[in-house]
């Protein structure tokens, strides 16, 4: 499964507050499953976190980098949709679809409207 930026922001807020919430509970439920993260998500998270905190947060997640084939897939995905996506959400959705990974996100604005994207909410 591929984890979206919103998940890590929620998890970081829970850790900072010292109060486990929905993100921590979801992680507990899927602890034995393989976990992946787009390099786009790592970059988005790093905007508001130190290098050390960013590395710590993504330890145990397989980073999935963008490449030519994912870029082409993202372009085709955007062309097929009747609405415009933000670039980072497009990259993340395309990565999940291209690699057949369900996406973990509570972002209800865009992701639920993408055909064939399996979405796990927490």
PDB file of C-alpha atoms in Angstrom:
ATOM      1  CA  UNK A   1       0.000   0.000   0.000  1.00  0.00           C
ATOM      2  CA  UNK A   2       1.094   3.537  -0.796  1.00  0.00           C
ATOM      3  CA  UNK A   3       0.705   6.159   1.928  1.00  0.00           C
ATOM      4  CA  UNK A   4      -0.308   9.712   0.985  1.00  0.00           C
ATOM      5  CA  UNK A   5       1.101  12.885   2.502  1.00  0.00           C
ATOM      6  CA  UNK A   6      -2.065  13.536   4.524  1.00  0.00           C
ATOM      7  CA  UNK A   7      -1.469  10.305   6.438  1.00  0.00           C
ATOM      8  CA  UNK A   8       2.017  11.363   7.537  1.00  0.00           C
ATOM      9  CA  UNK A   9       0.883  14.847   8.505  1.00  0.00           C
ATOM     10  CA  UNK A  10      -1.868  13.342  10.651  1.00  0.00           C
ATOM     11  CA  UNK A  11       0.548  10.810  12.161  1.00  0.00           C
ATOM     12  CA  UNK A  12       3.094  13.534  12.952  1.00  0.00           C
ATOM     13  CA  UNK A  13       0.400  15.605  14.688  1.00  0.00           C
ATOM     14  CA  UNK A  14      -0.601  12.576  16.763  1.00  0.00           C
ATOM     15  CA  UNK A  15       3.017  11.907  17.733  1.00  0.00           C
ATOM     16  CA  UNK A  16       3.597  15.569  18.608  1.00  0.00           C
ATOM     17  CA  UNK A  17       0.452  15.664  20.769  1.00  0.00           C
ATOM     18  CA  UNK A  18       1.343  12.353  22.391  1.00  0.00           C
ATOM     19  CA  UNK A  19      -2.157  11.075  21.697  1.00  0.00           C
ATOM     20  CA  UNK A  20      -2.544   8.085  19.381  1.00  0.00           C
ATOM     21  CA  UNK A  21      -5.311   8.653  16.863  1.00  0.00           C
ATOM     22  CA  UNK A  22      -6.719   7.244  13.649  1.00  0.00           C
ATOM     23  CA  UNK A  23      -3.399   7.235  11.772  1.00  0.00           C
ATOM     24  CA  UNK A  24      -1.560   5.337  14.521  1.00  0.00           C
ATOM     25  CA  UNK A  25      -4.468   2.893  14.849  1.00  0.00           C
ATOM     26  CA  UNK A  26      -4.426   2.232  11.100  1.00  0.00           C
ATOM     27  CA  UNK A  27      -0.671   1.607  11.185  1.00  0.00           C
ATOM     28  CA  UNK A  28      -1.200  -0.913  13.955  1.00  0.00           C
ATOM     29  CA  UNK A  29      -3.821  -2.742  11.856  1.00  0.00           C
ATOM     30  CA  UNK A  30      -1.531  -3.018   8.815  1.00  0.00           C
ATOM     31  CA  UNK A  31       1.793  -3.441  10.622  1.00  0.00           C
ATOM     32  CA  UNK A  32       2.663  -6.679   8.810  1.00  0.00           C
ATOM     33  CA  UNK A  33       1.795  -5.400   5.334  1.00  0.00           C
ATOM     34  CA  UNK A  34       4.400  -3.920   2.984  1.00  0.00           C
ATOM     35  CA  UNK A  35       4.344  -0.143   3.041  1.00  0.00           C
ATOM     36  CA  UNK A  36       5.470   2.258   0.336  1.00  0.00           C
ATOM     37  CA  UNK A  37       5.701   6.011  -0.067  1.00  0.00           C
ATOM     38  CA  UNK A  38       6.084   8.173  -3.157  1.00  0.00           C
ATOM     39  CA  UNK A  39       9.151  10.363  -3.274  1.00  0.00           C
ATOM     40  CA  UNK A  40       6.655  13.183  -3.889  1.00  0.00           C
ATOM     41  CA  UNK A  41       5.198  12.572  -0.419  1.00  0.00           C
ATOM     42  CA  UNK A  42       8.669  12.600   1.114  1.00  0.00           C
ATOM     43  CA  UNK A  43       9.318  15.960  -0.540  1.00  0.00           C
ATOM     44  CA  UNK A  44       6.005  17.417   0.605  1.00  0.00           C
ATOM     45  CA  UNK A  45       6.617  16.288   4.186  1.00  0.00           C
ATOM     46  CA  UNK A  46      10.162  17.686   4.162  1.00  0.00           C
ATOM     47  CA  UNK A  47       8.792  21.194   3.560  1.00  0.00           C
ATOM     48  CA  UNK A  48       7.751  21.392   7.211  1.00  0.00           C
ATOM     49  CA  UNK A  49      10.173  18.977   8.880  1.00  0.00           C
ATOM     50  CA  UNK A  50      13.889  18.694   9.494  1.00  0.00           C
ATOM     51  CA  UNK A  51      15.995  16.237   7.493  1.00  0.00           C
ATOM     52  CA  UNK A  52      16.322  13.989  10.561  1.00  0.00           C
ATOM     53  CA  UNK A  53      12.567  14.024  11.238  1.00  0.00           C
ATOM     54  CA  UNK A  54      11.840  13.294   7.583  1.00  0.00           C
ATOM     55  CA  UNK A  55      14.211  10.319   7.530  1.00  0.00           C
ATOM     56  CA  UNK A  56      12.762   9.041  10.807  1.00  0.00           C
ATOM     57  CA  UNK A  57       9.165   9.338   9.604  1.00  0.00           C
ATOM     58  CA  UNK A  58       9.754   7.292   6.452  1.00  0.00           C
ATOM     59  CA  UNK A  59      11.929   4.570   7.962  1.00  0.00           C
ATOM     60  CA  UNK A  60      10.362   1.223   7.076  1.00  0.00           C
ATOM     61  CA  UNK A  61       8.586   2.511   3.972  1.00  0.00           C
ATOM     62  CA  UNK A  62       9.812   1.547   0.511  1.00  0.00           C
ATOM     63  CA  UNK A  63      10.344   4.765  -1.466  1.00  0.00           C
ATOM     64  CA  UNK A  64       8.801   4.694  -4.938  1.00  0.00           C
ATOM     65  CA  UNK A  65      10.516   7.159  -7.256  1.00  0.00           C
ATOM     66  CA  UNK A  66       8.980   8.788 -10.281  1.00  0.00           C
ATOM     67  CA  UNK A  67      10.301   7.761 -13.655  1.00  0.00           C
ATOM     68  CA  UNK A  68       9.515   8.100 -17.337  1.00  0.00           C
ATOM     69  CA  UNK A  69       6.809   5.419 -17.335  1.00  0.00           C
ATOM     70  CA  UNK A  70       5.062   6.898 -14.308  1.00  0.00           C
ATOM     71  CA  UNK A  71       5.238  10.349 -15.915  1.00  0.00           C
ATOM     72  CA  UNK A  72       3.578   9.036 -19.069  1.00  0.00           C
ATOM     73  CA  UNK A  73       0.987   7.211 -16.963  1.00  0.00           C
ATOM     74  CA  UNK A  74       0.276  10.424 -15.022  1.00  0.00           C
ATOM     75  CA  UNK A  75      -0.233  12.361 -18.240  1.00  0.00           C
ATOM     76  CA  UNK A  76      -2.664   9.757 -19.560  1.00  0.00           C
ATOM     77  CA  UNK A  77      -4.484   9.693 -16.225  1.00  0.00           C
ATOM     78  CA  UNK A  78      -4.955  13.470 -16.195  1.00  0.00           C
ATOM     79  CA  UNK A  79      -6.126  13.430 -19.819  1.00  0.00           C
ATOM     80  CA  UNK A  80      -8.767  10.816 -18.942  1.00  0.00           C
ATOM     81  CA  UNK A  81     -10.277  12.766 -16.052  1.00  0.00           C
ATOM     82  CA  UNK A  82     -13.050  15.365 -16.391  1.00  0.00           C
ATOM     83  CA  UNK A  83     -11.386  17.531 -13.727  1.00  0.00           C
ATOM     84  CA  UNK A  84      -7.939  18.987 -13.148  1.00  0.00           C
ATOM     85  CA  UNK A  85      -5.808  17.522 -10.366  1.00  0.00           C
ATOM     86  CA  UNK A  86      -3.065  19.226  -8.419  1.00  0.00           C
ATOM     87  CA  UNK A  87       0.292  18.049  -9.706  1.00  0.00           C
ATOM     88  CA  UNK A  88       1.456  16.297  -6.546  1.00  0.00           C
ATOM     89  CA  UNK A  89      -1.859  14.469  -6.091  1.00  0.00           C
ATOM     90  CA  UNK A  90      -1.654  13.421  -9.738  1.00  0.00           C
ATOM     91  CA  UNK A  91       1.855  11.992  -9.248  1.00  0.00           C
ATOM     92  CA  UNK A  92       0.781  10.117  -6.122  1.00  0.00           C
ATOM     93  CA  UNK A  93      -2.398   8.701  -7.686  1.00  0.00           C
ATOM     94  CA  UNK A  94      -0.536   7.700 -10.853  1.00  0.00           C
ATOM     95  CA  UNK A  95       2.133   5.948  -8.796  1.00  0.00           C
ATOM     96  CA  UNK A  96      -0.483   3.977  -6.854  1.00  0.00           C
ATOM     97  CA  UNK A  97      -2.374   2.975  -9.996  1.00  0.00           C
ATOM     98  CA  UNK A  98       0.690   2.138 -12.051  1.00  0.00           C
ATOM     99  CA  UNK A  99       2.103  -0.174  -9.400  1.00  0.00           C
ATOM    100  CA  UNK A 100      -1.280  -1.605  -8.379  1.00  0.00           C
ATOM    101  CA  UNK A 101      -1.039  -0.261  -4.839  1.00  0.00           C
ATOM    102  CA  UNK A 102      -3.997   0.856  -2.752  1.00  0.00           C
ATOM    103  CA  UNK A 103      -3.643   4.444  -1.555  1.00  0.00           C
ATOM    104  CA  UNK A 104      -3.942   5.307   2.138  1.00  0.00           C
ATOM    105  CA  UNK A 105      -5.389   8.799   2.473  1.00  0.00           C
ATOM    106  CA  UNK A 106      -8.172  10.740   4.140  1.00  0.00           C
ATOM    107  CA  UNK A 107      -8.094  13.328   1.348  1.00  0.00           C
ATOM    108  CA  UNK A 108     -11.721  13.133   0.205  1.00  0.00           C
ATOM    109  CA  UNK A 109     -11.570  15.945  -2.360  1.00  0.00           C
ATOM    110  CA  UNK A 110      -9.861  14.208  -5.265  1.00  0.00           C
ATOM    111  CA  UNK A 111      -8.820  10.601  -4.715  1.00  0.00           C
ATOM    112  CA  UNK A 112     -12.327   9.068  -4.370  1.00  0.00           C
ATOM    113  CA  UNK A 113     -13.146  10.401  -7.853  1.00  0.00           C
ATOM    114  CA  UNK A 114     -10.333   8.590  -9.654  1.00  0.00           C
ATOM    115  CA  UNK A 115     -11.560   5.427 -11.375  1.00  0.00           C
ATOM    116  CA  UNK A 116      -9.860   2.175 -10.357  1.00  0.00           C
ATOM    117  CA  UNK A 117      -7.929   3.793  -7.501  1.00  0.00           C
ATOM    118  CA  UNK A 118      -8.384   1.661  -4.401  1.00  0.00           C
ATOM    119  CA  UNK A 119      -8.527   3.975  -1.420  1.00  0.00           C
ATOM    120  CA  UNK A 120      -8.064   3.065   2.242  1.00  0.00           C
ATOM    121  CA  UNK A 121      -9.235   5.644   4.742  1.00  0.00           C
ATOM    122  CA  UNK A 122      -8.153   5.619   8.356  1.00  0.00           C
TER     123      UNK A 122
END
